[in-house]
Coordinates of C-alpha atoms in Angstrom, one line a residue:
M17 CA -1.8 11.6 5.0
T18 CA 0.8 13.8 3.5
V19 CA 2.7 12.5 0.4
P20 CA 6.0 14.4 0.6
A21 CA 7.3 16.5 -2.3
G22 CA 9.5 14.6 -4.7
T23 CA 7.8 11.3 -4.0
K24 CA 7.5 9.0 -7.0
V25 CA 4.6 7.1 -5.8
A26 CA 2.7 6.4 -2.5
R27 CA 0.5 3.4 -1.7
L28 CA -2.1 3.1 1.0
A29 CA -3.3 -0.5 1.7
T30 CA -5.1 -2.8 4.1
Y31 CA -4.4 -6.5 4.2
A32 CA -6.6 -9.5 5.0
P33 CA -4.1 -11.2 7.3
D34 CA -4.3 -8.1 9.6
V35 CA -8.0 -8.7 10.5
P36 CA -10.2 -11.7 11.2
A37 CA -11.4 -13.8 8.1
G38 CA -14.7 -12.5 6.8
T39 CA -13.9 -8.8 7.3
D40 CA -14.7 -6.5 4.4
L41 CA -13.0 -3.1 4.3
N42 CA -13.4 -0.2 1.9
V43 CA -10.9 2.7 1.5
Y44 CA -11.9 6.2 0.3
V45 CA -9.3 8.8 -0.5
Y46 CA -10.1 12.5 -0.9
H47 CA -7.8 15.2 -2.4
D48 CA -8.8 18.9 -2.1
G49 CA -12.3 17.8 -0.9
A50 CA -12.9 15.7 -4.0
L51 CA -12.9 11.9 -4.2
A52 CA -9.5 10.9 -5.6
G53 CA -10.1 7.2 -5.5
R54 CA -11.6 4.3 -3.7
S55 CA -11.1 0.6 -3.2
L56 CA -14.3 -1.4 -2.8
G57 CA -13.4 -5.1 -3.0
L58 CA -15.2 -7.8 -1.2
T59 CA -12.4 -8.5 1.3
A60 CA -10.0 -6.6 3.5
E61 CA -7.4 -6.4 0.6
E62 CA -7.8 -2.8 -0.4
A63 CA -5.3 -0.3 -1.9
F64 CA -5.0 3.2 -3.3
T65 CA -1.9 4.6 -5.2
A66 CA -1.1 8.3 -5.3
T67 CA 1.3 9.8 -7.8
T68 CA 0.9 13.4 -6.8
A69 CA 2.7 14.8 -3.7
D70 CA 0.1 16.6 -1.6
R71 CA -2.2 16.1 1.4
Y72 CA -5.0 13.4 1.3
E73 CA -7.9 12.5 3.6
V74 CA -8.2 8.8 4.0
Y75 CA -11.1 6.8 5.4
V76 CA -11.2 3.1 6.0
V77 CA -14.8 1.8 6.4
Q78 CA -15.5 -1.5 8.0
Y79 CA -18.2 -2.6 5.6
A80 CA -18.6 -6.0 7.3
T81 CA -16.9 -7.6 10.3
A82 CA -16.2 -11.3 10.7
E83 CA -18.9 -13.5 12.3
G84 CA -18.9 -12.9 16.1
V85 CA -16.9 -9.7 15.9
S86 CA -18.7 -6.5 16.8
E87 CA -15.8 -4.1 16.6
Q88 CA -12.1 -4.1 15.8
D89 CA -9.1 -1.9 15.2
V90 CA -8.0 -1.7 11.6
G91 CA -4.5 -0.5 10.5
L92 CA -3.7 1.4 7.3
N93 CA -0.3 0.7 5.8
A94 CA 1.5 3.5 3.9
F95 CA 4.4 3.0 1.6
V96 CA 6.3 5.9 -0.1
V97 CA 8.9 5.6 -2.9
A98 CA 11.4 8.3 -2.5
P99 CA 12.7 10.3 -5.5
A100 CA 16.2 8.8 -5.3
S101 CA 17.8 5.6 -4.3
A102 CA 18.5 5.1 -0.6
G103 CA 21.4 2.8 -1.5
N104 CA 19.9 0.0 0.6
L105 CA 19.0 -2.5 -2.1
T106 CA 21.4 -4.8 -3.9
V107 CA 20.8 -7.3 -6.7
T108 CA 23.3 -10.0 -7.6
P109 CA 24.5 -10.2 -10.3
A110 CA 24.3 -6.5 -11.0
S111 CA 23.9 -7.1 -14.7
V112 CA 23.2 -10.2 -16.8
A113 CA 22.8 -11.0 -20.5
V114 CA 19.2 -11.8 -21.5
T115 CA 18.3 -14.5 -23.9
P116 CA 14.6 -15.2 -24.9
G117 CA 13.3 -18.3 -23.3
R118 CA 16.2 -18.5 -20.8
Q119 CA 15.3 -18.4 -17.1
L120 CA 17.5 -16.2 -14.9
E121 CA 18.1 -16.2 -11.2
L122 CA 18.8 -13.0 -9.3
T123 CA 19.2 -12.5 -5.6
D124 CA 18.1 -9.3 -3.8
A125 CA 18.9 -8.0 -0.4
W126 CA 18.0 -4.8 1.4
S127 CA 18.4 -3.1 4.7
G128 CA 16.9 -0.2 6.7
L129 CA 13.3 -0.8 5.7
G130 CA 10.6 -0.3 8.3
R131 CA 7.4 1.6 9.0
A132 CA 7.5 5.3 8.5
P133 CA 6.8 7.3 11.6
G134 CA 3.1 7.6 12.2
T135 CA 2.0 4.6 10.2

């Protein structure tokens, strides 16, 4: 995976709802041939966050499959936060006075979000 120059943060993740219950996945990420990080939980909920723009090798290991499942495809989700606002998120109201102990209600809306090509 290539994290583009100027990226503020990138996140790679697998999610339990994407695979049968009982699946255990592990994620290993290498940068310049060295282990940059890993996620070794006991479920399919795994994630790695990169803060350096560069090229990474990513491996998703099926540590355990669900009972009765001998093989399955596993997707890896990639999210990249660009260096500047895309102008596609609004929050209403745009500003509000804050008082300790007072609960606030804000409404958000966005458009144009989707999977990046190749993910």
